[in-house]
CSV table of C-alpha atoms in Angstrom, one decimal:
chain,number,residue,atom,x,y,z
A,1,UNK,CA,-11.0,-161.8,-50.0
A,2,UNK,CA,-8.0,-160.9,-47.8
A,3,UNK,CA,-8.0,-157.5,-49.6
A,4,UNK,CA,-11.7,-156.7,-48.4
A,5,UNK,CA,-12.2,-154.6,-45.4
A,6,UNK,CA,-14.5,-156.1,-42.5
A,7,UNK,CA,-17.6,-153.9,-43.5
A,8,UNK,CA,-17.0,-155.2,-47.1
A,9,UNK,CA,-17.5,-158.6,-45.9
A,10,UNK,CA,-20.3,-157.6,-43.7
A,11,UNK,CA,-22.1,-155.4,-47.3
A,12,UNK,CA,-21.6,-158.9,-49.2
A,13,UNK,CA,-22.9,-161.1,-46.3
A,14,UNK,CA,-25.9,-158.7,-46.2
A,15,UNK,CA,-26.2,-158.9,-50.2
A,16,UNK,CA,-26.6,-162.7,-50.2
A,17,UNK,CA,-28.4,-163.4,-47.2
A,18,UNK,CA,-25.7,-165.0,-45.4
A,19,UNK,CA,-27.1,-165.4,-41.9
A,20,UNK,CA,-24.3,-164.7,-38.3
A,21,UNK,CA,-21.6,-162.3,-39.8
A,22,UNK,CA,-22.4,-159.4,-37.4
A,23,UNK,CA,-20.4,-160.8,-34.4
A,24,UNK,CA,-17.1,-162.4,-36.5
A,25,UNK,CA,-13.6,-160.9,-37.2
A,26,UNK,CA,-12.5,-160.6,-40.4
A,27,UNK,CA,-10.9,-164.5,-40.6
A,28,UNK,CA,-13.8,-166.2,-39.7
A,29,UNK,CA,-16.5,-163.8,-42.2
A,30,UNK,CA,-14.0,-165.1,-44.8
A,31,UNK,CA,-13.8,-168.7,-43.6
A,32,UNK,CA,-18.1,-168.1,-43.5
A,33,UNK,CA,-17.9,-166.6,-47.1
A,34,UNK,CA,-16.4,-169.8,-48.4
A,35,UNK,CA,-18.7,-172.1,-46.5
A,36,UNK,CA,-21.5,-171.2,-48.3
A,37,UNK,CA,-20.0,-170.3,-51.5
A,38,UNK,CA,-19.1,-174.5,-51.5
A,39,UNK,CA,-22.7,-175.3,-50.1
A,40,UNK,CA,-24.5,-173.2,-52.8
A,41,UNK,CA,-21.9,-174.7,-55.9
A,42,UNK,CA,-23.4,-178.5,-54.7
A,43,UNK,CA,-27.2,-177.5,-54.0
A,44,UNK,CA,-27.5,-174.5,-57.3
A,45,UNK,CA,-31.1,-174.7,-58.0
A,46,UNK,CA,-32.9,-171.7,-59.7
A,47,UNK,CA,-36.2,-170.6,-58.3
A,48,UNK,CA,-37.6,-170.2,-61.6
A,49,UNK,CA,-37.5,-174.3,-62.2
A,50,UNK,CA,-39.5,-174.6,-58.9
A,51,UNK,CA,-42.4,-171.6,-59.1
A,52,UNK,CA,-45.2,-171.3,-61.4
A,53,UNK,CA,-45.4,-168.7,-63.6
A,54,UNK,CA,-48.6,-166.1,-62.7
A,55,UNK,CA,-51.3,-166.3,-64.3
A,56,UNK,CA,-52.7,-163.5,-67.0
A,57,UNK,CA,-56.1,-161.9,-65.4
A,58,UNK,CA,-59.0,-162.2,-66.9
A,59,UNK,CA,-60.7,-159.4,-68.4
A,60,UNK,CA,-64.5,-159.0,-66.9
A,61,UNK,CA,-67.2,-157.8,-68.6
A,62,UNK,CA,-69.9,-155.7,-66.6
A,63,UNK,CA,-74.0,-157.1,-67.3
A,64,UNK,CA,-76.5,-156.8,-65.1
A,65,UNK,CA,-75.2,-154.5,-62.4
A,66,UNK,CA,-72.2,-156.9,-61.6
A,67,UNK,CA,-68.9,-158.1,-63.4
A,68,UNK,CA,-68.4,-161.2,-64.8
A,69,UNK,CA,-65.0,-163.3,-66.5
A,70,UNK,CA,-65.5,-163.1,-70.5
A,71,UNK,CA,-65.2,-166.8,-70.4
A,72,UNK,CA,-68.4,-166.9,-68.1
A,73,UNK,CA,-70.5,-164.4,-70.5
A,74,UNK,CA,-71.8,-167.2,-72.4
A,75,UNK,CA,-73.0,-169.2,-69.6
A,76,UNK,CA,-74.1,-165.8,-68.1
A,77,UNK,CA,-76.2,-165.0,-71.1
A,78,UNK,CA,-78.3,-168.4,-71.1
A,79,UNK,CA,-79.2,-167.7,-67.0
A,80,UNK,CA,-82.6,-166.9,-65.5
A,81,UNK,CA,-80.9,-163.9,-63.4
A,82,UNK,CA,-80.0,-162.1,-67.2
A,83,UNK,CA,-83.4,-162.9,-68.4
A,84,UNK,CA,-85.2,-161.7,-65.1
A,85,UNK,CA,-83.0,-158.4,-65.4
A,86,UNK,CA,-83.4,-157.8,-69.3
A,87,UNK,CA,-87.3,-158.2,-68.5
A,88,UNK,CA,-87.6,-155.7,-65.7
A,89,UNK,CA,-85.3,-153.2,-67.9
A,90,UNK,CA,-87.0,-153.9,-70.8
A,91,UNK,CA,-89.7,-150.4,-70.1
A,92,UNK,CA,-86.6,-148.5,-68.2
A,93,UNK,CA,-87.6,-144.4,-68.1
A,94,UNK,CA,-85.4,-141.6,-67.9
A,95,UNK,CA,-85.4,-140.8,-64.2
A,96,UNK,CA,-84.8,-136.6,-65.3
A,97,UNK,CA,-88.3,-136.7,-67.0
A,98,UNK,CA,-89.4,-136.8,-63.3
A,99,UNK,CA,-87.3,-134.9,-61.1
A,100,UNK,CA,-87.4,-135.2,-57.3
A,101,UNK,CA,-89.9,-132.3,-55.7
A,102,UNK,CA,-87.3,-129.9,-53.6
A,103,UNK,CA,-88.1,-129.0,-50.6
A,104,UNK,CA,-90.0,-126.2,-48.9
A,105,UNK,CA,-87.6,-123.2,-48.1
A,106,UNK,CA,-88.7,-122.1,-44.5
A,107,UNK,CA,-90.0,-118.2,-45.0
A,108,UNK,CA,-87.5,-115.5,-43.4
A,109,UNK,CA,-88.5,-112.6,-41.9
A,110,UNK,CA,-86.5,-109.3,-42.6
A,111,UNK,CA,-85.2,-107.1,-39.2
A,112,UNK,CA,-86.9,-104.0,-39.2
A,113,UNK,CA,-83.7,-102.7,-37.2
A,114,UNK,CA,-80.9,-103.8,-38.9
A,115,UNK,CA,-82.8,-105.3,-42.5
A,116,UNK,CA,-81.2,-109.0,-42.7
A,117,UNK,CA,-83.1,-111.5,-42.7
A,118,UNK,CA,-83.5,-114.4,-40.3
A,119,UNK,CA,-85.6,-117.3,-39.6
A,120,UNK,CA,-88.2,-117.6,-37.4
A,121,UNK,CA,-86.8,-120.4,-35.1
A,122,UNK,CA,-83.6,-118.3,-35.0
A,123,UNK,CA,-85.1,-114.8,-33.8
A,124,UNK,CA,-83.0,-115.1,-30.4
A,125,UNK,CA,-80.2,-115.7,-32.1
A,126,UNK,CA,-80.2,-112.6,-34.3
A,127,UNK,CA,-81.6,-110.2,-31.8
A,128,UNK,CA,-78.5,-111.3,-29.7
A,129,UNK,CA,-76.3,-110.9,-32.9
A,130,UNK,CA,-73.3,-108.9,-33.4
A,131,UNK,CA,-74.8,-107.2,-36.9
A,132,UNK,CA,-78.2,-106.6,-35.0
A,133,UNK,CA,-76.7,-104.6,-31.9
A,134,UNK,CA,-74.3,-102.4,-34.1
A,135,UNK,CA,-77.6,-101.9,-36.3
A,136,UNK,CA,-79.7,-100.9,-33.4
A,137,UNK,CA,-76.9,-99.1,-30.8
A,138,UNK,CA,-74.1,-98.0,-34.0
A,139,UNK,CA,-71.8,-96.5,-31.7
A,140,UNK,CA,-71.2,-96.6,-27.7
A,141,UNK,CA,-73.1,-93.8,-25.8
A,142,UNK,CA,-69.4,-92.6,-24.5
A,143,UNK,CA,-68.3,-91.9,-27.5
A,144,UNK,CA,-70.8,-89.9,-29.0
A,145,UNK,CA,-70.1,-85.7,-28.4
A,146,UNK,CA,-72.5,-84.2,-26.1
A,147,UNK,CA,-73.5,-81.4,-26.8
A,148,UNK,CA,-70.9,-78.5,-25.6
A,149,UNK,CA,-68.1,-80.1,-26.6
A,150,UNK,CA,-66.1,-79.5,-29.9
A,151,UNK,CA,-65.9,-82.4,-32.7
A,152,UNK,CA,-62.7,-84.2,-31.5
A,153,UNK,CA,-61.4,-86.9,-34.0
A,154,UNK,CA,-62.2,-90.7,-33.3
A,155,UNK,CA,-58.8,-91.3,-31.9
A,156,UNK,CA,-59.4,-88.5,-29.3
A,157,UNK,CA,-62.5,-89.7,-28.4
A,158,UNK,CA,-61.8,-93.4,-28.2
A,159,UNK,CA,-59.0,-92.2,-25.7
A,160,UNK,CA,-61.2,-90.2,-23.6
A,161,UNK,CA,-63.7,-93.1,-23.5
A,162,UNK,CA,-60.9,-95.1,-22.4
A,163,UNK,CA,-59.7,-92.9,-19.9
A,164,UNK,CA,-62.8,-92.9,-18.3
A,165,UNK,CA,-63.4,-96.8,-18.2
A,166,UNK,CA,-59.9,-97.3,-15.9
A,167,UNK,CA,-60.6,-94.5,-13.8
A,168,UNK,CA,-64.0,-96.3,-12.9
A,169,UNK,CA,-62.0,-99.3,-13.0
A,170,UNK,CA,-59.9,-97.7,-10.3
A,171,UNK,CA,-62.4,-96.4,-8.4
A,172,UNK,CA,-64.5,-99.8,-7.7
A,173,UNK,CA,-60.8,-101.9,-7.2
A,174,UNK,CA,-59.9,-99.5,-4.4
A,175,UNK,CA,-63.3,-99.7,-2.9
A,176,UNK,CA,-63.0,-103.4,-3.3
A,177,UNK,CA,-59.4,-103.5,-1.6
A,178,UNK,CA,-60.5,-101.5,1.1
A,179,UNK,CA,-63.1,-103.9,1.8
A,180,UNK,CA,-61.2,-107.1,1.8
A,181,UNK,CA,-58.5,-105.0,4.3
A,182,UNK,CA,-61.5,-103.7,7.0
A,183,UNK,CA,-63.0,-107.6,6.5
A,184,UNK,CA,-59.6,-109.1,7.2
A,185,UNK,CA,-59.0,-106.9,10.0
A,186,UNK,CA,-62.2,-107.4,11.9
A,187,UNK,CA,-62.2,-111.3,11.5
A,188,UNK,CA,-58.3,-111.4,13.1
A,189,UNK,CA,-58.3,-112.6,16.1
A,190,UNK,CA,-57.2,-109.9,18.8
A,191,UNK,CA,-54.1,-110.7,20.8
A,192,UNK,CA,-54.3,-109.5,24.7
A,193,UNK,CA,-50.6,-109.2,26.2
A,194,UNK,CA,-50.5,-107.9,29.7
């Protein structure tokens, strides 16, 4: 024992559930260590002389909807509830002889614009519909060609488009700006030094 370091006391404590070591120097863990190895030499009882062995489950036995312990069956067997159920399975029928009636599909209607088909209920949903619109209006109006110009590619003409949409942009900030300015200007109160 004098041999051991202090945390190989404190594994061993820990290994046979010897209760306080945490807090002690080395000495008293060893003088601890001894206590109880006298105190479990006078009291050595095995657990297995003490605790009763498990018992084996029993294997059930499924009748009547329900499981039931193989020693039961026979007792099981003899009862009114078997006989009551043998007698109303007795003229059982093969439930996919008569199958269950599906239900009525709702008609759809097919888009005369785009040609998908929707529900009735839904019409205001698919007219509002991102499939619908590009059916109906397949490209913007800014980028189709007018007339006198020249076929530019899609990349041109997406650019131009775009060109066009921040100059507008532009246009209606500045007028805004200018608005706010004039309005600020007008509702300041004017100062009078003399």
């Amino acid at each position: 024992m004098e041999t051991k370091t202090v945390r190989q006391l404190h594994d061993y404590c820990r290994e046979n559930n010897i209760r306080g070591y945490s807090k002690l120097r080395k000495s008293e863990l060893i003088e601890l260590i001894q206590q109880q190895r006298t105190s479990e030499s006078v009291f050595q009882f095995h657990d297995d002389l003490f605790s009763e062995p498990k018992k084996e489950r029993e294997a059930k036995v499924k009748c009547c909807g329900q499981y039931y312990k193989q020693s039961y069956m026979a007792k099981h067997l003899h009862s009114k509830k078997h006989q009551t159920y043998e007698k109303a399975n007795a003229f059982s029928f093969d439930a996919s002889l008569f199958p269950k009636p599906k239900k009525a599909r709702t008609p759809q209607i097919k888009c005369s614009d785009c040609g998908t088909y929707y529900k009735p209920a839904l019409k205001g949903h698919h007219l509002r519909s991102i499939v619908h619109r590009r059916a109906v209006d397949p490209t913007p109006k800014a980028l189709e060609p007018k007339a006198s110009e020249t076929k530019k590619s899609t990349y041109q003409s997406l650019k131009s488009w775009l060109m066009d949409q921040v100059k507008s942009f532009n246009k209606t900030f500045t007028n805004w700006l200018f608005q706010r300015r004039h309005q600020s200007q007008l509702n300041r109160p004017s100062t009078l030094t003399i």
